[in-house]
Amino acid sequence: MYLADHTWPELGDALSDGSVALVPLGSTEQHGPHLPLATDHLIAEGLATAAADRSDAVRTPTINVGVSPHHRQFPGTMWVDPPEFRDYVESFTRNLAYHGVDRVVFVNAHGGNVQHLREVGRRLHEDEAVYAVEWMWDESIPELVDDLFERNGPHAGPKETAMITHIAPELVREDRLEDARDGGLVDLADAETMVHGARTFYDAVDNSPNGAFGDPTDVTPEKSEQLFEAATDQLVQLAEWIGDRDRDDLFPEPRVEQERRR
């Protein structure tokens, strides 16, 4: 169920101890010449919606702008600074706790958000306010992603193209797929990303002139549906797993006391 579609009297039972909230998060940033800036938050929202429809979890409104300064050279990209992003997500999640929700899955579709969502989860865990975990959709099905696409890419490549092909096919610029491949970086091994053990780049444009990585021409509707369904299934299982845990098992263990020597 989508929380914002309901009236407040209808939400009393849905928002209580033991209930699970799915919080979709993404970004509004460049995704090559063939995908919309909305790509990441559309993927997160699509997966969270499907999982909420197939489980007892509730879906919250989507957080559409994330930590994306590494795409700033491309027109239209939006971002917030990491401290403000962490504080906003933490406040957002504590609001859910106020209404009784003590389990949250950050349904994330943007790599730049990962470390910050994990930090927010750690803060909430230490306070025993909410058990919140970050979930990145492609990390839940890595073998399938590798099996489906010969030349993958971490950004604006076949896996993200496939997800948008399934969720919002009208937004895929199919006439620009070859441009995305030929004007981007198909093989990460061709990028001089490490020199003497140091990561030498900060921005996506340093490695890909058009912001795309991998070969998005390797996408079909069948592969797209398979990818979406597999990721949704993983999210449903995660929500059910968290929902089945006893609250005491979710929060920090007590301090370990040193055994006295006899």
mmCIF file of N, CA, C and O in Angstrom, residues 194-241:
data_model
loop_
_atom_site.group_PDB
_atom_site.id
_atom_site.type_symbol
_atom_site.label_atom_id
_atom_site.label_comp_id
_atom_site.label_asym_id
_atom_site.label_seq_id
_atom_site.Cartn_x
_atom_site.Cartn_y
_atom_site.Cartn_z
ATOM 1 N N MET A 194 42.700 3.891 -11.938
ATOM 2 C CA MET A 194 43.656 3.657 -10.853
ATOM 3 C C MET A 194 45.072 3.872 -11.370
ATOM 4 O O MET A 194 45.455 3.325 -12.406
ATOM 5 N N VAL A 195 45.848 4.667 -10.661
ATOM 6 C CA VAL A 195 47.247 4.906 -10.999
ATOM 7 C C VAL A 195 48.075 4.699 -9.749
ATOM 8 O O VAL A 195 47.880 5.392 -8.744
ATOM 9 N N HIS A 196 48.960 3.709 -9.795
ATOM 10 C CA HIS A 196 49.812 3.396 -8.646
ATOM 11 C C HIS A 196 49.001 3.223 -7.362
ATOM 12 O O HIS A 196 49.411 3.665 -6.281
ATOM 13 N N GLY A 197 47.828 2.602 -7.502
ATOM 14 C CA GLY A 197 47.010 2.308 -6.338
ATOM 15 C C GLY A 197 46.090 3.427 -5.902
ATOM 16 O O GLY A 197 45.383 3.285 -4.903
ATOM 17 N N ALA A 198 46.069 4.533 -6.653
ATOM 18 C CA ALA A 198 45.206 5.661 -6.285
ATOM 19 C C ALA A 198 44.069 5.818 -7.282
ATOM 20 O O ALA A 198 44.277 5.708 -8.501
ATOM 21 N N ARG A 199 42.892 6.082 -6.770
ATOM 22 C CA ARG A 199 41.754 6.414 -7.638
ATOM 23 C C ARG A 199 41.923 7.849 -8.102
ATOM 24 O O ARG A 199 41.965 8.776 -7.281
ATOM 25 N N THR A 200 42.004 8.041 -9.410
ATOM 26 C CA THR A 200 42.431 9.334 -9.949
ATOM 27 C C THR A 200 41.301 10.229 -10.438
ATOM 28 O O THR A 200 41.563 11.313 -10.943
ATOM 29 N N PHE A 201 40.062 9.806 -10.344
ATOM 30 C CA PHE A 201 38.971 10.631 -10.869
ATOM 31 C C PHE A 201 37.960 10.938 -9.775
ATOM 32 O O PHE A 201 37.880 10.230 -8.765
ATOM 33 N N TYR A 202 37.192 11.989 -10.002
ATOM 34 C CA TYR A 202 36.134 12.369 -9.074
ATOM 35 C C TYR A 202 34.763 12.427 -9.752
ATOM 36 O O TYR A 202 33.744 12.197 -9.104
ATOM 37 N N ASP A 203 34.740 12.753 -11.034
ATOM 38 C CA ASP A 203 33.474 12.970 -11.715
ATOM 39 C C ASP A 203 33.264 11.978 -12.852
ATOM 40 O O ASP A 203 34.231 11.515 -13.474
ATOM 41 N N ALA A 204 32.002 11.672 -13.144
ATOM 42 C CA ALA A 204 31.667 10.719 -14.201
ATOM 43 C C ALA A 204 32.228 11.158 -15.548
ATOM 44 O O ALA A 204 32.690 10.333 -16.349
ATOM 45 N N VAL A 205 32.204 12.449 -15.827
ATOM 46 C CA VAL A 205 32.654 12.951 -17.112
ATOM 47 C C VAL A 205 34.142 12.709 -17.341
ATOM 48 O O VAL A 205 34.621 12.728 -18.481
ATOM 49 N N ASP A 206 34.885 12.469 -16.277
ATOM 50 C CA ASP A 206 36.312 12.185 -16.420
ATOM 51 C C ASP A 206 36.545 10.869 -17.158
ATOM 52 O O ASP A 206 37.629 10.657 -17.728
ATOM 53 N N ASN A 207 35.567 9.979 -17.126
ATOM 54 C CA ASN A 207 35.700 8.674 -17.769
ATOM 55 C C ASN A 207 34.757 8.469 -18.943
ATOM 56 O O ASN A 207 35.025 7.657 -19.824
ATOM 57 N N SER A 208 33.642 9.170 -18.958
ATOM 58 C CA SER A 208 32.654 8.992 -20.020
ATOM 59 C C SER A 208 32.171 10.356 -20.506
ATOM 60 O O SER A 208 31.470 11.050 -19.766
ATOM 61 N N PRO A 209 32.511 10.749 -21.735
ATOM 62 C CA PRO A 209 32.128 12.076 -22.227
ATOM 63 C C PRO A 209 30.628 12.329 -22.255
ATOM 64 O O PRO A 209 30.193 13.471 -22.087
ATOM 65 N N ASN A 210 29.828 11.273 -22.450
ATOM 66 C CA ASN A 210 28.372 11.480 -22.490
ATOM 67 C C ASN A 210 27.667 10.939 -21.256
ATOM 68 O O ASN A 210 26.443 10.917 -21.195
ATOM 69 N N GLY A 211 28.438 10.469 -20.274
ATOM 70 C CA GLY A 211 27.868 10.041 -19.004
ATOM 71 C C GLY A 211 27.361 8.621 -18.951
ATOM 72 O O GLY A 211 26.837 8.189 -17.930
ATOM 73 N N ALA A 212 27.520 7.850 -20.046
ATOM 74 C CA ALA A 212 27.028 6.474 -20.082
ATOM 75 C C ALA A 212 28.180 5.486 -19.977
ATOM 76 O O ALA A 212 29.278 5.733 -20.464
ATOM 77 N N PHE A 213 27.884 4.341 -19.338
ATOM 78 C CA PHE A 213 28.867 3.280 -19.158
ATOM 79 C C PHE A 213 28.224 1.948 -19.558
ATOM 80 O O PHE A 213 27.118 1.650 -19.138
ATOM 81 N N GLY A 214 28.941 1.140 -20.338
ATOM 82 C CA GLY A 214 28.390 -0.139 -20.755
ATOM 83 C C GLY A 214 27.684 -0.040 -22.096
ATOM 84 O O GLY A 214 27.735 0.986 -22.782
ATOM 85 N N ASP A 215 27.004 -1.107 -22.481
ATOM 86 C CA ASP A 215 26.351 -1.199 -23.782
ATOM 87 C C ASP A 215 24.847 -1.378 -23.616
ATOM 88 O O ASP A 215 24.352 -2.498 -23.436
ATOM 89 N N PRO A 216 24.080 -0.288 -23.701
ATOM 90 C CA PRO A 216 22.622 -0.389 -23.498
ATOM 91 C C PRO A 216 21.875 -0.973 -24.684
ATOM 92 O O PRO A 216 20.659 -1.178 -24.594
ATOM 93 N N THR A 217 22.564 -1.231 -25.802
ATOM 94 C CA THR A 217 21.871 -1.823 -26.951
ATOM 95 C C THR A 217 21.545 -3.294 -26.712
ATOM 96 O O THR A 217 20.805 -3.900 -27.490
ATOM 97 N N ASP A 218 22.084 -3.856 -25.626
ATOM 98 C CA ASP A 218 21.887 -5.276 -25.312
ATOM 99 C C ASP A 218 20.638 -5.511 -24.463
ATOM 100 O O ASP A 218 20.554 -6.455 -23.695
ATOM 101 N N VAL A 219 19.649 -4.649 -24.573
ATOM 102 C CA VAL A 219 18.439 -4.707 -23.734
ATOM 103 C C VAL A 219 17.251 -5.152 -24.578
ATOM 104 O O VAL A 219 17.069 -4.692 -25.699
ATOM 105 N N THR A 220 16.447 -6.052 -24.011
ATOM 106 C CA THR A 220 15.188 -6.469 -24.635
ATOM 107 C C THR A 220 14.074 -6.369 -23.600
ATOM 108 O O THR A 220 14.339 -6.379 -22.391
ATOM 109 N N PRO A 221 12.817 -6.301 -24.026
ATOM 110 C CA PRO A 221 11.709 -6.285 -23.063
ATOM 111 C C PRO A 221 11.699 -7.520 -22.174
ATOM 112 O O PRO A 221 11.346 -7.428 -20.990
ATOM 113 N N GLU A 222 12.096 -8.655 -22.712
ATOM 114 C CA GLU A 222 12.105 -9.899 -21.921
ATOM 115 C C GLU A 222 13.144 -9.827 -20.815
ATOM 116 O O GLU A 222 12.875 -10.205 -19.662
ATOM 117 N N LYS A 223 14.337 -9.361 -21.150
ATOM 118 C CA LYS A 223 15.376 -9.204 -20.133
ATOM 119 C C LYS A 223 14.949 -8.176 -19.094
ATOM 120 O O LYS A 223 15.206 -8.340 -17.894
ATOM 121 N N SER A 224 14.303 -7.130 -19.548
ATOM 122 C CA SER A 224 13.865 -6.062 -18.651
ATOM 123 C C SER A 224 12.871 -6.579 -17.615
ATOM 124 O O SER A 224 12.979 -6.285 -16.414
ATOM 125 N N GLU A 225 11.892 -7.346 -18.071
ATOM 126 C CA GLU A 225 10.903 -7.907 -17.156
ATOM 127 C C GLU A 225 11.546 -8.879 -16.178
ATOM 128 O O GLU A 225 11.229 -8.870 -14.972
ATOM 129 N N GLN A 226 12.456 -9.704 -16.666
ATOM 130 C CA GLN A 226 13.128 -10.674 -15.803
ATOM 131 C C GLN A 226 13.914 -9.974 -14.702
ATOM 132 O O GLN A 226 13.886 -10.378 -13.532
ATOM 133 N N LEU A 227 14.597 -8.895 -15.057
ATOM 134 C CA LEU A 227 15.393 -8.153 -14.087
ATOM 135 C C LEU A 227 14.499 -7.511 -13.032
ATOM 136 O O LEU A 227 14.764 -7.608 -11.823
ATOM 137 N N PHE A 228 13.433 -6.871 -13.473
ATOM 138 C CA PHE A 228 12.528 -6.188 -12.545
ATOM 139 C C PHE A 228 11.870 -7.171 -11.594
ATOM 140 O O PHE A 228 11.795 -6.933 -10.373
ATOM 141 N N GLU A 229 11.400 -8.286 -12.109
ATOM 142 C CA GLU A 229 10.715 -9.261 -11.269
ATOM 143 C C GLU A 229 11.662 -9.889 -10.259
ATOM 144 O O GLU A 229 11.291 -10.133 -9.107
ATOM 145 N N ALA A 230 12.883 -10.166 -10.666
ATOM 146 C CA ALA A 230 13.856 -10.771 -9.748
ATOM 147 C C ALA A 230 14.198 -9.822 -8.613
ATOM 148 O O ALA A 230 14.280 -10.226 -7.442
ATOM 149 N N ALA A 231 14.402 -8.547 -8.923
ATOM 150 C CA ALA A 231 14.718 -7.573 -7.883
ATOM 151 C C ALA A 231 13.532 -7.367 -6.946
ATOM 152 O O ALA A 231 13.695 -7.269 -5.725
ATOM 153 N N THR A 232 12.329 -7.305 -7.511
ATOM 154 C CA THR A 232 11.129 -7.157 -6.677
ATOM 155 C C THR A 232 10.996 -8.317 -5.716
ATOM 156 O O THR A 232 10.671 -8.129 -4.526
ATOM 157 N N ASP A 233 11.229 -9.515 -6.191
ATOM 158 C CA ASP A 233 11.135 -10.700 -5.331
ATOM 159 C C ASP A 233 12.115 -10.618 -4.171
ATOM 160 O O ASP A 233 11.769 -10.966 -3.028
ATOM 161 N N GLN A 234 13.320 -10.150 -4.434
ATOM 162 C CA GLN A 234 14.304 -9.996 -3.363
ATOM 163 C C GLN A 234 13.847 -8.975 -2.332
ATOM 164 O O GLN A 234 14.015 -9.166 -1.120
ATOM 165 N N LEU A 235 13.259 -7.883 -2.793
ATOM 166 C CA LEU A 235 12.796 -6.851 -1.868
ATOM 167 C C LEU A 235 11.627 -7.347 -1.031
ATOM 168 O O LEU A 235 11.552 -7.067 0.178
ATOM 169 N N VAL A 236 10.717 -8.082 -1.629
ATOM 170 C CA VAL A 236 9.603 -8.659 -0.872
ATOM 171 C C VAL A 236 10.130 -9.585 0.219
ATOM 172 O O VAL A 236 9.688 -9.527 1.378
ATOM 173 N N GLN A 237 11.081 -10.429 -0.139
ATOM 174 C CA GLN A 237 11.645 -11.356 0.839
ATOM 175 C C GLN A 237 12.359 -10.610 1.970
ATOM 176 O O GLN A 237 12.280 -11.010 3.139
ATOM 177 N N LEU A 238 13.062 -9.528 1.630
ATOM 178 C CA LEU A 238 13.739 -8.737 2.661
ATOM 179 C C LEU A 238 12.721 -8.103 3.603
ATOM 180 O O LEU A 238 12.889 -8.144 4.835
ATOM 181 N N ALA A 239 11.653 -7.524 3.056
ATOM 182 C CA ALA A 239 10.626 -6.901 3.895
ATOM 183 C C ALA A 239 9.977 -7.921 4.817
ATOM 184 O O ALA A 239 9.723 -7.641 6.000
ATOM 185 N N GLU A 240 9.723 -9.101 4.306
ATOM 186 C CA GLU A 240 9.119 -10.149 5.127
ATOM 187 C C GLU A 240 10.086 -10.626 6.204
ATOM 188 O O GLU A 240 9.682 -10.883 7.344
ATOM 189 N N TRP A 241 11.348 -10.735 5.857
ATOM 190 C CA TRP A 241 12.359 -11.163 6.837
ATOM 191 C C TRP A 241 12.444 -10.168 7.988
ATOM 192 O O TRP A 241 12.453 -10.548 9.159
#
